[in-house]
Coordinates of C-alpha atoms in Angstrom, one line a residue:
X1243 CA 86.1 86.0 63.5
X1244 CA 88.7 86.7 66.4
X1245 CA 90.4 84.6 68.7
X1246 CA 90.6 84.4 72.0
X1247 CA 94.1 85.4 72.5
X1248 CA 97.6 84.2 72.7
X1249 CA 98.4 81.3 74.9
X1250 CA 101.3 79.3 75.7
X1251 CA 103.9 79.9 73.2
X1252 CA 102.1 81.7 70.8
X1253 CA 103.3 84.3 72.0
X1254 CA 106.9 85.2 72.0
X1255 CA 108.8 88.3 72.1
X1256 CA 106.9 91.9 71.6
X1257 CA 104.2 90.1 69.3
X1258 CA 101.4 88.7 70.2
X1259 CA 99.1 86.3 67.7
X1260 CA 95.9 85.0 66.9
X1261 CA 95.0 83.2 64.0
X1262 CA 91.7 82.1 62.7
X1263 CA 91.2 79.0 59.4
X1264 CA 91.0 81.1 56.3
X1265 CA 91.9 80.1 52.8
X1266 CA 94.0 82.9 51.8
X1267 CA 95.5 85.9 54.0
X1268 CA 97.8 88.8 52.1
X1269 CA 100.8 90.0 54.5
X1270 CA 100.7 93.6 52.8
X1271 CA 98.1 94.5 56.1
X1272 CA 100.8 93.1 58.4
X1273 CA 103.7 94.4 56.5
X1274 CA 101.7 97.6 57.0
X1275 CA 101.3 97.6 60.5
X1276 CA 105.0 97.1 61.4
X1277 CA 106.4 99.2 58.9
X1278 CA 108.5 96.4 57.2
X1279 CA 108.9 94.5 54.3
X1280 CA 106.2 91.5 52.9
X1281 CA 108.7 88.6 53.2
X1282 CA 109.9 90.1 56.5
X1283 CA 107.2 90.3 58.4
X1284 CA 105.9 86.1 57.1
X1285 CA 109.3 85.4 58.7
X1286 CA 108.4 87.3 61.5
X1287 CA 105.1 86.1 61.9
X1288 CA 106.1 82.8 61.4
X1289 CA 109.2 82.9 63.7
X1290 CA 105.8 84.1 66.4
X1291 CA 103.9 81.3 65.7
X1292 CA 106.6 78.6 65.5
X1293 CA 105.7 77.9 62.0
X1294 CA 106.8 78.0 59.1
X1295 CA 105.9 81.0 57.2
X1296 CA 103.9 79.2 54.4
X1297 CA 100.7 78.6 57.0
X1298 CA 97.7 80.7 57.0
X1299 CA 98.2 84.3 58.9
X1300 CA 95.3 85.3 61.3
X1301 CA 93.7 88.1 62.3
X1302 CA 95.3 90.0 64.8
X1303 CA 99.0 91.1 65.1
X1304 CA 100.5 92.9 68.1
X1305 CA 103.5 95.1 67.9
X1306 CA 104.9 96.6 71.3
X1307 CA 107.9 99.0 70.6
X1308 CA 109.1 101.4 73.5
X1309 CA 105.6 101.2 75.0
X1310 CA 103.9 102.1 71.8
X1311 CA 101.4 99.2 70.5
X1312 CA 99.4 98.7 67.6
X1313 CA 96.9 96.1 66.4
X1314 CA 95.8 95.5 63.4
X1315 CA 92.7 93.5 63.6
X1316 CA 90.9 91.9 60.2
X1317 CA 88.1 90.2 59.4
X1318 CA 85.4 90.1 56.4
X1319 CA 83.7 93.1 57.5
X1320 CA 85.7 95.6 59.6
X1321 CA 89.4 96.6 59.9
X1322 CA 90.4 98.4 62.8
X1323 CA 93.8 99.0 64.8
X1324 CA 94.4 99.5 68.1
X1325 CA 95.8 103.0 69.0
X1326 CA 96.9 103.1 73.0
X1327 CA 96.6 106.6 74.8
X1328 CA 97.0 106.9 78.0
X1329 CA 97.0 104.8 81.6
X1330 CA 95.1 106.5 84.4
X1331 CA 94.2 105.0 87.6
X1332 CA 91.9 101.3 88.3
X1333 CA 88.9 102.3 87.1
X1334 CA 84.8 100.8 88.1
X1335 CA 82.5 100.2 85.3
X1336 CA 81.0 102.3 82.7
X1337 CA 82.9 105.7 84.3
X1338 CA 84.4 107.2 80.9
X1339 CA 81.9 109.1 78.3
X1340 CA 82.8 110.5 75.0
X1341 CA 81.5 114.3 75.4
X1342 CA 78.8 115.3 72.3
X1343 CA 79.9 117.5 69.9
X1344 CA 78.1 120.0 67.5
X1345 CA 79.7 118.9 64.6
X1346 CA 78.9 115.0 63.1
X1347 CA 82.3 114.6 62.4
X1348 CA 85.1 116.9 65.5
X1349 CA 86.9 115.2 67.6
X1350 CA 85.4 114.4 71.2
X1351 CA 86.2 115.3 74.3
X1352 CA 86.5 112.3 77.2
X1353 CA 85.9 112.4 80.3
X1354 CA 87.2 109.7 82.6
X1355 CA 87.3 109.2 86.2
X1356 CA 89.3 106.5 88.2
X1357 CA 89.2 105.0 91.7
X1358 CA 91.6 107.6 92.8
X1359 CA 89.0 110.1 92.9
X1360 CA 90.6 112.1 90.0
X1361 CA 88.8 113.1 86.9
X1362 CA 90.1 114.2 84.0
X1363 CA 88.6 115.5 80.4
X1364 CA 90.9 115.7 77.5
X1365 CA 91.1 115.6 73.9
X1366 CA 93.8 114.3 72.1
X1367 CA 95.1 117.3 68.9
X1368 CA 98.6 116.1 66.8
X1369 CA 98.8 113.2 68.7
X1370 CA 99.3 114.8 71.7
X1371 CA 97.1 114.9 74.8
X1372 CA 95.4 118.2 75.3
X1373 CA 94.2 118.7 79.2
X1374 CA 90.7 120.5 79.5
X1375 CA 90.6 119.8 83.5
X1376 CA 91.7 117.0 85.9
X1377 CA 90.6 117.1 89.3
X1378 CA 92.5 116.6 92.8
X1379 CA 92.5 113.3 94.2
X1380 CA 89.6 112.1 96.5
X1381 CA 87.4 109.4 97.4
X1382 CA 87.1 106.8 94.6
X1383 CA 84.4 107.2 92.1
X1384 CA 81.8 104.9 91.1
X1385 CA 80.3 106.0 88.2
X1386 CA 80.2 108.8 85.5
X1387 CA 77.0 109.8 83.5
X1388 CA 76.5 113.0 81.4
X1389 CA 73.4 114.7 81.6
X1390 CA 71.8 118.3 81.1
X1391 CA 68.2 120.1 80.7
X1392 CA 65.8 118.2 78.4
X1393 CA 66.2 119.4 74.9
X1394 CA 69.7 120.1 75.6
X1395 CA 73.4 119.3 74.7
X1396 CA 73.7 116.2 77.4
X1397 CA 77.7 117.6 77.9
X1398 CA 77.3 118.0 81.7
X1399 CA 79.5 115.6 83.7
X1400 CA 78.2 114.0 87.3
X1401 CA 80.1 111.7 89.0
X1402 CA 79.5 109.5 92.1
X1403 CA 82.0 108.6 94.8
X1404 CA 81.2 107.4 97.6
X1405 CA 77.0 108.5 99.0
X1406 CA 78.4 112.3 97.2
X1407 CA 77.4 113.3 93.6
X1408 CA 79.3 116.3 91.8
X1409 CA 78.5 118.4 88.5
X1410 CA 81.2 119.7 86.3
X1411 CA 80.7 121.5 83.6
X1412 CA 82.9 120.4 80.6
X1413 CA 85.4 122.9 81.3
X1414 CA 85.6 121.7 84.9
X1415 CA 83.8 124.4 86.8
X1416 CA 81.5 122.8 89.2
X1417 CA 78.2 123.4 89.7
X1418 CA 76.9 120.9 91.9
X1419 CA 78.0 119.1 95.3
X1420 CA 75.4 117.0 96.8
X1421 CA 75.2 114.9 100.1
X1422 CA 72.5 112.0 99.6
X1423 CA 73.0 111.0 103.2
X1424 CA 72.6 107.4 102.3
X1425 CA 73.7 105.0 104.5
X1426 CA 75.3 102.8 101.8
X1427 CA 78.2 104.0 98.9
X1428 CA 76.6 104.9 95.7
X1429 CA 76.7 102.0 93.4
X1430 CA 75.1 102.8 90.0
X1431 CA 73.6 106.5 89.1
X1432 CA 71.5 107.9 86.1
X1433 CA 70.5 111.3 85.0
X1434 CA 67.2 112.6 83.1
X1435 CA 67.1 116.4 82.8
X1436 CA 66.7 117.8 86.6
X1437 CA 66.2 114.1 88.0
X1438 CA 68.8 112.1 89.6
X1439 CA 68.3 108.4 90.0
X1440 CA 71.2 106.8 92.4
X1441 CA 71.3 103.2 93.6
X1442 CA 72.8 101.6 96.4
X1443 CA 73.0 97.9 97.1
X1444 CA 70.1 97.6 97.8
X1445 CA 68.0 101.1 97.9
X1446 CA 67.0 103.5 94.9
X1447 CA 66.5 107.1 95.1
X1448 CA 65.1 109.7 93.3
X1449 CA 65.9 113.3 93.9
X1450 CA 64.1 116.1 92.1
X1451 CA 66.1 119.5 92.0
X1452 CA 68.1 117.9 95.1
X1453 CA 65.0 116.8 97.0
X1454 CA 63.7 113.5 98.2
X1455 CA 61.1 112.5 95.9
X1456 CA 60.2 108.7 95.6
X1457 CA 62.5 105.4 96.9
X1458 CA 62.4 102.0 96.9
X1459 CA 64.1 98.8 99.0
X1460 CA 65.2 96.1 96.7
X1461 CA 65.1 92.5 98.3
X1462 CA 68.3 91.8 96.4
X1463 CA 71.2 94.0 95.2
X1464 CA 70.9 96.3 92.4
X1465 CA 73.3 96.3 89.4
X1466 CA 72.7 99.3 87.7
X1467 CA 69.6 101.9 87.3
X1468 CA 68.3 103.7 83.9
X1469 CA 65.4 105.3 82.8
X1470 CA 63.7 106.0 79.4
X1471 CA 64.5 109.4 77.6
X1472 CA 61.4 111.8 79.1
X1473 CA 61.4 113.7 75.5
X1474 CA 59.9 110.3 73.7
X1475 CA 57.9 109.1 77.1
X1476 CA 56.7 111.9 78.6
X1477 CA 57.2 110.5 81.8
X1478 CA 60.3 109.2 84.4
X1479 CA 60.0 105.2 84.1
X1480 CA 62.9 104.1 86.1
X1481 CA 64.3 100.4 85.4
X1482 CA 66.4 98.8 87.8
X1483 CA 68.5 95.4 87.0
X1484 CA 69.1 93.1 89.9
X1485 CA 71.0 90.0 90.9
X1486 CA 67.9 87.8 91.6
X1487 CA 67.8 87.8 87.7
X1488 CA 64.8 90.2 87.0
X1489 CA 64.5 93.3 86.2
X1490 CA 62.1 96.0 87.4
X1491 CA 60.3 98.7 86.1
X1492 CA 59.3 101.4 89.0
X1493 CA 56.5 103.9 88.6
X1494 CA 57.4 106.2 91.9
X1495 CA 58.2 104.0 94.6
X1496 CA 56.1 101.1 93.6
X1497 CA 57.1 98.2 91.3
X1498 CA 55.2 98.5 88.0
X1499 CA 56.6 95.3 86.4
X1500 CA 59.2 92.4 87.4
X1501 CA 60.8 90.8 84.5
X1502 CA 61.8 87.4 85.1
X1503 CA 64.7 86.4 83.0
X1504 CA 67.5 83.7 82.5
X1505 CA 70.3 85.4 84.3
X1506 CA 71.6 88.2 86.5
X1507 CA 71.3 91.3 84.7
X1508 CA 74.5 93.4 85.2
X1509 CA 74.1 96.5 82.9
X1510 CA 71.5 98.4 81.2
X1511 CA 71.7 101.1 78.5
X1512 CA 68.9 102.1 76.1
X1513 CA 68.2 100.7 72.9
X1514 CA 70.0 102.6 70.3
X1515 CA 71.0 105.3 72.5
X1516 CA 67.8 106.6 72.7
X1517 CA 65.1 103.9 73.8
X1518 CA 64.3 103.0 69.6
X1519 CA 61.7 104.9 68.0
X1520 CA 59.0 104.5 71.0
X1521 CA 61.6 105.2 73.3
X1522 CA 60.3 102.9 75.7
X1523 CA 63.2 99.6 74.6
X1524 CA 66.4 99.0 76.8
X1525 CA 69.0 97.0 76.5
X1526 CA 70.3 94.6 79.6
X1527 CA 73.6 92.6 79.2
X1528 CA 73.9 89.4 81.5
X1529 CA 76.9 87.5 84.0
X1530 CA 76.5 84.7 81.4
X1531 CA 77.4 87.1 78.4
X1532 CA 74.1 87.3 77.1
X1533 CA 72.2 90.8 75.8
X1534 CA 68.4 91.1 75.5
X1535 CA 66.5 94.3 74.9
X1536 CA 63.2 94.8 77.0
X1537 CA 60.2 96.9 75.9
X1538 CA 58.1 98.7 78.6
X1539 CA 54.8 99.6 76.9
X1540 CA 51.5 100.9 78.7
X1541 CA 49.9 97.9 78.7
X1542 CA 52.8 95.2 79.2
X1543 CA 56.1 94.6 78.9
X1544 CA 58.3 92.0 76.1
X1545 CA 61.4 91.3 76.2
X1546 CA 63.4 89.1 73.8
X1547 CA 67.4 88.1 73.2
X1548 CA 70.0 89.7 70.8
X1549 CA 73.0 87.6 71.6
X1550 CA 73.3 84.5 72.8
X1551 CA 76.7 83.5 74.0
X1552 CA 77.9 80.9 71.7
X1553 CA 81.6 81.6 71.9
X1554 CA 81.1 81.6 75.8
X1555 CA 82.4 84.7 76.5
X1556 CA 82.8 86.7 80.3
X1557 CA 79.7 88.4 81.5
X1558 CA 78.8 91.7 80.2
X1559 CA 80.4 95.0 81.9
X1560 CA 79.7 97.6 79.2
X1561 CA 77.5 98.0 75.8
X1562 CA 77.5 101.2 73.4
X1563 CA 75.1 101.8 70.5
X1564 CA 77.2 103.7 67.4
X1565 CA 77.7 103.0 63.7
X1566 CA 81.3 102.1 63.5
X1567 CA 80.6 100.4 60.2
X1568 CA 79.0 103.4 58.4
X1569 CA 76.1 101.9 56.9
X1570 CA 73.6 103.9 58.6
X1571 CA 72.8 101.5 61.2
X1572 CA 73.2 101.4 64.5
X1573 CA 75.3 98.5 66.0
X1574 CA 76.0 97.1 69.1
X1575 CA 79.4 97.8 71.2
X1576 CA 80.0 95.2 74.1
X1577 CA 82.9 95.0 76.6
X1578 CA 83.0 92.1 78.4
X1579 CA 84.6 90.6 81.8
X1580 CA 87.5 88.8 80.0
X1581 CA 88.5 91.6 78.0
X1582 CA 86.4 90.8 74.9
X1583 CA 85.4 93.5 72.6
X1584 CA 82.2 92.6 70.1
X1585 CA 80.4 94.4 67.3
X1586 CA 77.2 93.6 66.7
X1587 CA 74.6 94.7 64.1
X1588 CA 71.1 95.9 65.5
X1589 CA 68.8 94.6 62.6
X1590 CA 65.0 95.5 63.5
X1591 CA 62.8 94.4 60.9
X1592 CA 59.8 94.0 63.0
X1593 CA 60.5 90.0 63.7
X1594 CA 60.8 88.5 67.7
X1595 CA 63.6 85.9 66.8
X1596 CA 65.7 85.3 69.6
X1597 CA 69.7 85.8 69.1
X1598 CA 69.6 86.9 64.8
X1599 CA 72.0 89.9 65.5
X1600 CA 75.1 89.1 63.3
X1601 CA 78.6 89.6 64.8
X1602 CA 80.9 91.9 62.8
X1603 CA 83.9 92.2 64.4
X1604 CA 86.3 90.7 67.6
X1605 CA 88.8 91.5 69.8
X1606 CA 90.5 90.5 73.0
X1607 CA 93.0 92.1 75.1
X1608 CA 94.3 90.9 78.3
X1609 CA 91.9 92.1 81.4
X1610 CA 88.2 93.5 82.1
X1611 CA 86.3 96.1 79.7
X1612 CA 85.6 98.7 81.9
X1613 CA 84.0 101.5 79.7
X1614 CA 83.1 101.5 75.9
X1615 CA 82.2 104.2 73.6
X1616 CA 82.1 104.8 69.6
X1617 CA 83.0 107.9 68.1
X1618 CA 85.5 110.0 67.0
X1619 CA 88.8 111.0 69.1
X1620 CA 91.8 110.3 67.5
X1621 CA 91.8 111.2 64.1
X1622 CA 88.8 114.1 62.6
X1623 CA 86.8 111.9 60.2
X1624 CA 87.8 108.4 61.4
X1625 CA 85.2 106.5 63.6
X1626 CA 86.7 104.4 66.4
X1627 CA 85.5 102.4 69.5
X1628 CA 87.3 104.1 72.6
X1629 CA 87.8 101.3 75.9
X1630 CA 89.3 101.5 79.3
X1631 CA 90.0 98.5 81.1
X1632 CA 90.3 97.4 84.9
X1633 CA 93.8 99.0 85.2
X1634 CA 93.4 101.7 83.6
X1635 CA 94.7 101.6 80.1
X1636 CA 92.7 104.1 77.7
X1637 CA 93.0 102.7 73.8
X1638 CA 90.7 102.9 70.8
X1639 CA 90.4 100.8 67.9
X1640 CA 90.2 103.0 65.2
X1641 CA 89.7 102.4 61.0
X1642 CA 92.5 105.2 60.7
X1643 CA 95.5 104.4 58.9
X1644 CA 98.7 105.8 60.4
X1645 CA 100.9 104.6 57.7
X1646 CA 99.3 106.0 54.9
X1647 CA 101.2 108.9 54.3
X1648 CA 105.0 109.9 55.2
X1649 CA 103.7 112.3 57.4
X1650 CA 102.1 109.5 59.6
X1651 CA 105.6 107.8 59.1
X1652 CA 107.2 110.9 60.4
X1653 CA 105.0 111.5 63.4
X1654 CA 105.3 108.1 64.3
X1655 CA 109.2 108.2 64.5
X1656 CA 109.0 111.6 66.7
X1657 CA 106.7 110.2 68.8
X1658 CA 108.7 107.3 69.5
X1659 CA 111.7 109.4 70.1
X1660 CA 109.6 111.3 72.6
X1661 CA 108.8 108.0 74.4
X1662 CA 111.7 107.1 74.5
X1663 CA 113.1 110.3 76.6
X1664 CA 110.8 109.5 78.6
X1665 CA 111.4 106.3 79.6
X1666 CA 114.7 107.2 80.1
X1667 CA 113.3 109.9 82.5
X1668 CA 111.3 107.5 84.2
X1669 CA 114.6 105.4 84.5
X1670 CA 116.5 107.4 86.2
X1671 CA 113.8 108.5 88.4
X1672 CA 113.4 104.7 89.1
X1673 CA 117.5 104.2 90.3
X1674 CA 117.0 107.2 92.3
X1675 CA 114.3 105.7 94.4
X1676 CA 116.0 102.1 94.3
X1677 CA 119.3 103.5 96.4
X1678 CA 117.0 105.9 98.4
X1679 CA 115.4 102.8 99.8
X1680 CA 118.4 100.5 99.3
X1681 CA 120.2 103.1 101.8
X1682 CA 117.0 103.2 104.2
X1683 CA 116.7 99.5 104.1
X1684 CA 120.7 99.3 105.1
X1685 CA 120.2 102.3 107.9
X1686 CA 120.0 101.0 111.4
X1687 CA 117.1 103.0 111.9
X1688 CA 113.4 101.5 113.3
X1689 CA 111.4 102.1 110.0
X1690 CA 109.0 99.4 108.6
X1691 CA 109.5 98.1 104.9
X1692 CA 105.5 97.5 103.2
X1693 CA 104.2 95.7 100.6
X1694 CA 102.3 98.2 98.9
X1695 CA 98.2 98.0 98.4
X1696 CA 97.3 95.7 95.6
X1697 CA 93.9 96.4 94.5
X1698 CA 92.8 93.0 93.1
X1699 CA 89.4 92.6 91.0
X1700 CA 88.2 88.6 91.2
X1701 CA 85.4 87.0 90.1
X1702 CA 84.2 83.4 89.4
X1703 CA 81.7 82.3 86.4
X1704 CA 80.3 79.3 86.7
X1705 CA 79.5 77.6 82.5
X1706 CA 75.9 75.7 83.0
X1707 CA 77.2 74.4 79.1
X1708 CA 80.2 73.5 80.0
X1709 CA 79.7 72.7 83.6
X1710 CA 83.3 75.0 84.7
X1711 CA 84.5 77.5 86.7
X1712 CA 86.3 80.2 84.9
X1713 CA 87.9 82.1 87.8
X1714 CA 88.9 85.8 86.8
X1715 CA 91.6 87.9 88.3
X1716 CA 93.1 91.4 87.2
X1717 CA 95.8 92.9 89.7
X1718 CA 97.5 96.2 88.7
X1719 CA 101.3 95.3 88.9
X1720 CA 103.9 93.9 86.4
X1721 CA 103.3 90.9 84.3
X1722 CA 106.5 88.2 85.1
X1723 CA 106.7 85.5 82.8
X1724 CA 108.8 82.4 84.2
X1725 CA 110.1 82.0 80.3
X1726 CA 112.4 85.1 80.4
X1727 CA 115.5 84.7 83.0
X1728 CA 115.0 88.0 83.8
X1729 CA 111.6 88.0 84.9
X1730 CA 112.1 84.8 86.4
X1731 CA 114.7 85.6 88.7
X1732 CA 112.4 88.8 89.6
X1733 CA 109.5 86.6 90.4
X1734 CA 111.2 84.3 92.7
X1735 CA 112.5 87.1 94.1
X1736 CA 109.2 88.3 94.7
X1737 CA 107.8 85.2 96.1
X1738 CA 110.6 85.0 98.5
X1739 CA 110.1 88.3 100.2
X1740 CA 106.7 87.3 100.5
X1741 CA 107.5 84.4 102.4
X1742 CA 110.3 86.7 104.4
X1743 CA 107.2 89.2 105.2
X1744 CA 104.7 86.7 106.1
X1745 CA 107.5 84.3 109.1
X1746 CA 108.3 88.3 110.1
X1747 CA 104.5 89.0 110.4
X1748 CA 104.1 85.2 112.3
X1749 CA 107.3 86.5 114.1
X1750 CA 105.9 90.0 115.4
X1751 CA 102.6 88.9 116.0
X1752 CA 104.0 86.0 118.8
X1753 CA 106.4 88.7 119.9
X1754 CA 103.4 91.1 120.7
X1755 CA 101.8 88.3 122.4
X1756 CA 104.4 87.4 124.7
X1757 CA 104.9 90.5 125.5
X1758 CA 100.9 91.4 126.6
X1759 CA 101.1 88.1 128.9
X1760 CA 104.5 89.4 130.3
X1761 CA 102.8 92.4 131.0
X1762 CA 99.7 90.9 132.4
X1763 CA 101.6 89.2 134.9
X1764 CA 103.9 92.0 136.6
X1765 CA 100.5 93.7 136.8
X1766 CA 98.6 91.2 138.9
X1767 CA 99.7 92.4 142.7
X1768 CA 101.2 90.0 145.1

């Protein structure tokens, strides 16, 4: 089983550890995935850890070279690394999808969108990223769902931004542009065939072929919208989770069922992909890291748990249902709020016990799980579970091995070498823009200097167990570590212009006032 992550000095340098009790650990994995010797990388590992290199060696090792990182993570049952692919803007929950594909085992597409209004779909051919479309910048988007007619290829994109929803096709033509007119910013959206279901905070729609067809004013706010695949159903049944901790299953505009359960629901996605074999189950992940799958039938409605959080985890942002482990059984893929990533094995044998799903596999990296999806996108063949996070990194954890052959070895190296042009690129381009504003700072001119926008995603769980509040914060900027006199010295540089910008703020802001009540008194006549 996976840590939680490196803390304190357990991490030093470009590698970052976690280690778990186990009898005996080999270092030909590790030695692997840095591409060095066996005895080398225990001393490496051990210089890492602060030990000496005769202890145990855990699960996951982290290795950061000109930008390009790869984790090996290990445990009993599943062996996957962490391949990194690209950064795109901050992104909202559950807003990149892994396009289908005719063949079981071609490479997806993926389309993701950001909060800079930009999506993109690409594929990713000899390691390189191959552009299908990107879009220009707009209003920021919510959420990303793919859709199409019933009995169809589900490989049309919508997205949401703002009270707008737009169709691309997967070459990027668009073929849709449509205005709700809500009064409130499009929250959480689904598609079924030619019916679009779109929530607000607190209102649901339902449009048929772009017409008003049924709504519905929640009393509290609503966290996300599905519904049950029409094929298996023969009929829309929309469910809608909310933050009064229930869940509610509509039949038109009228509440069918509420659900009373334990805690606020905050995403929903249907049981094994496609609602089981009745069609009619759905899974709902909860704030307190909990998933539970409810069944809508005719007559009533049952609902039990899958998980329980016993390693306290964060709340749940994302799930997926795919076989990563190739058994022929669907598990379960969950991103969570503090950047946990579980596998989790969907066993239904016909039994009701709470919480019997068994976990298969861990990993943490450093902020919120945006999006999750299993597939296939890096390598033809090789199954991997592809993740964005808050910020916008893009990386999969794949069961391909990249130093298999030379080849890999080679591609590795040239890639690399690539990277490293860049960066150099990038350098350059980052002096340039130091003296241009090193020479506008030192001009006697009247322009302002701003801190630029900081978006900043917080959130505070409160543990009923452990009676705690376990604040959460992800900001896109760099990470400063006080340890290294270089990022030191930038962070108290940092802190001090923040202090120079907030007495010059204090400073205009009496200066303004002065001068209104200098002017209101040469106004008042004699």
């Amino acid at each position: 089983m996976v840590g939680d992550g490196c803390h304190g000095d357990s991490c030093k340098g470009d590698f970052a550890m976690e280690t778990v009790a186990m009898d005996t650990v080999s270092m030909d994995m590790v030695a692997m995935a840095m591409g060095i010797d066996e005895m080398v990388a225990m001393e490496t590992v051990a210089m890492a850890l602060g030990v000496n290199g005769t202890v145990a060696i855990g699960t996951v090792v982290m290795v950061s070279v000109a930008n390009v990182s790869e984790t090996v993570a290990y445990n009993m049952q599943l062996e996957l690394s962490r391949v990194d692919y690209t950064i795109v803007g901050l992104t909202a929950p559950q807003t990149m999808k892994l396009l289908p594909n005719q063949g079981s085992k071609l490479n997806q597409k993926v389309a993701v969108a950001d909060q800079d209004g930009v999506l993109q779909v690409f594929s990713l051919k000899k390691g390189e990223i191959q552009l299908s479309f990107k879009t220009l910048p707009g209003p920021g988007i919510s959420r990303l769902e793919l859709g199409g007619a019933i009995g169809t290829v589900q490989d049309k994109i919508f997205v949401s931004s703002g009270n707008e929803v737009r169709g691309y096709t997967k070459k990027g033509k668009l073929f849709l542009a449509f205005d709700t007119n809500l009064t409130e910013p499009i929250k959480s959206m689904n598609v079924s065939g030619s019916n679009l279901l779109i929530c607000g905070k607190h209102a649901y729609n339902q449009y048929h072929d772009c017409k008003d067809a049924n709504s519905y004013l929640c009393g509290d706010e609503i966290n996300d919208v599905i519904s049950f695949p029409y094929e298996k159903t023969n009929r829309l049944v929309p469910v809608l989770a909310c933050e009064d901790s229930s869940l509610r299953v509509l039949d038109r505009s009228k509440v069918m069922h509420t659900v009373e359960i334990d805690s606020s629901p905050t995403v929903l996605h249907l049981y094994r992909n496609d609602g089981g074999d009745t069609g009619d189950q759905v899974l709902f992940g909860t704030v307190d890291g909990r998933v539970g799958v409810l069944q809508v039938g005719r007559t009533g409605v049952h609902n039990r748990w899958l998980v329980n959080n016993e390693l306290h985890r964060g709340g749940i942002l994302c799930m997926d249902c795919y076989d990563i482990t190739g058994d022929g059984m669907m598990d379960l893929l969950i991103g969570r709020q503090d950047g946990s990533i579980e596998v989790y094995s969907i066993e239904d044998d016909g039994e009701d016990e709470d919480g019997k799903e068994t976990r298969k596999f861990g990993f943490t990296c450093n902020e919120s799980v945006t999006s999750i999806q299993g597939g296939i996108f890096g390598s033809s063949g090789c199954d991997e579970i592809l993740a964005t996070t808050y910020t916008g990194f893009m990386f999969g954890l794949t069961s391909h091995k990249t130093t298999e052959t030379k080849a890999s070895i080679d591609f590795i190296s040239d890639k690399i070498e690539n990277l490293r042009t860049e960066i150099e690129e990038i350098e350059q381009k980052v002096i340039k823009e130091r003296e241009r504003y090193q020479d506008a700072t030192q001009d006697k001119s009247d322009g302002l200097s701003a801190i630029p926008y900081i978006s900043i995603n917080d959130k505070v769980d409160i543990s009923l167990q452990n009676l705690q509040f376990a604040p959460v914060k992800h900001l896109r900027t760099t990470r400063l570590s006080t340890k290294d006199p270089g990022s030191g010295r930038m962070l108290r540089s940092f802190l001090s212009n923040m202090k120079k910008r907030e007495r010059d703020k204090m400073l205009m802001t009496a200066w303004a006032e002065s001068s209104s009540m200098n002017m209101a008194k040469t106004s008042v006549p004699k």
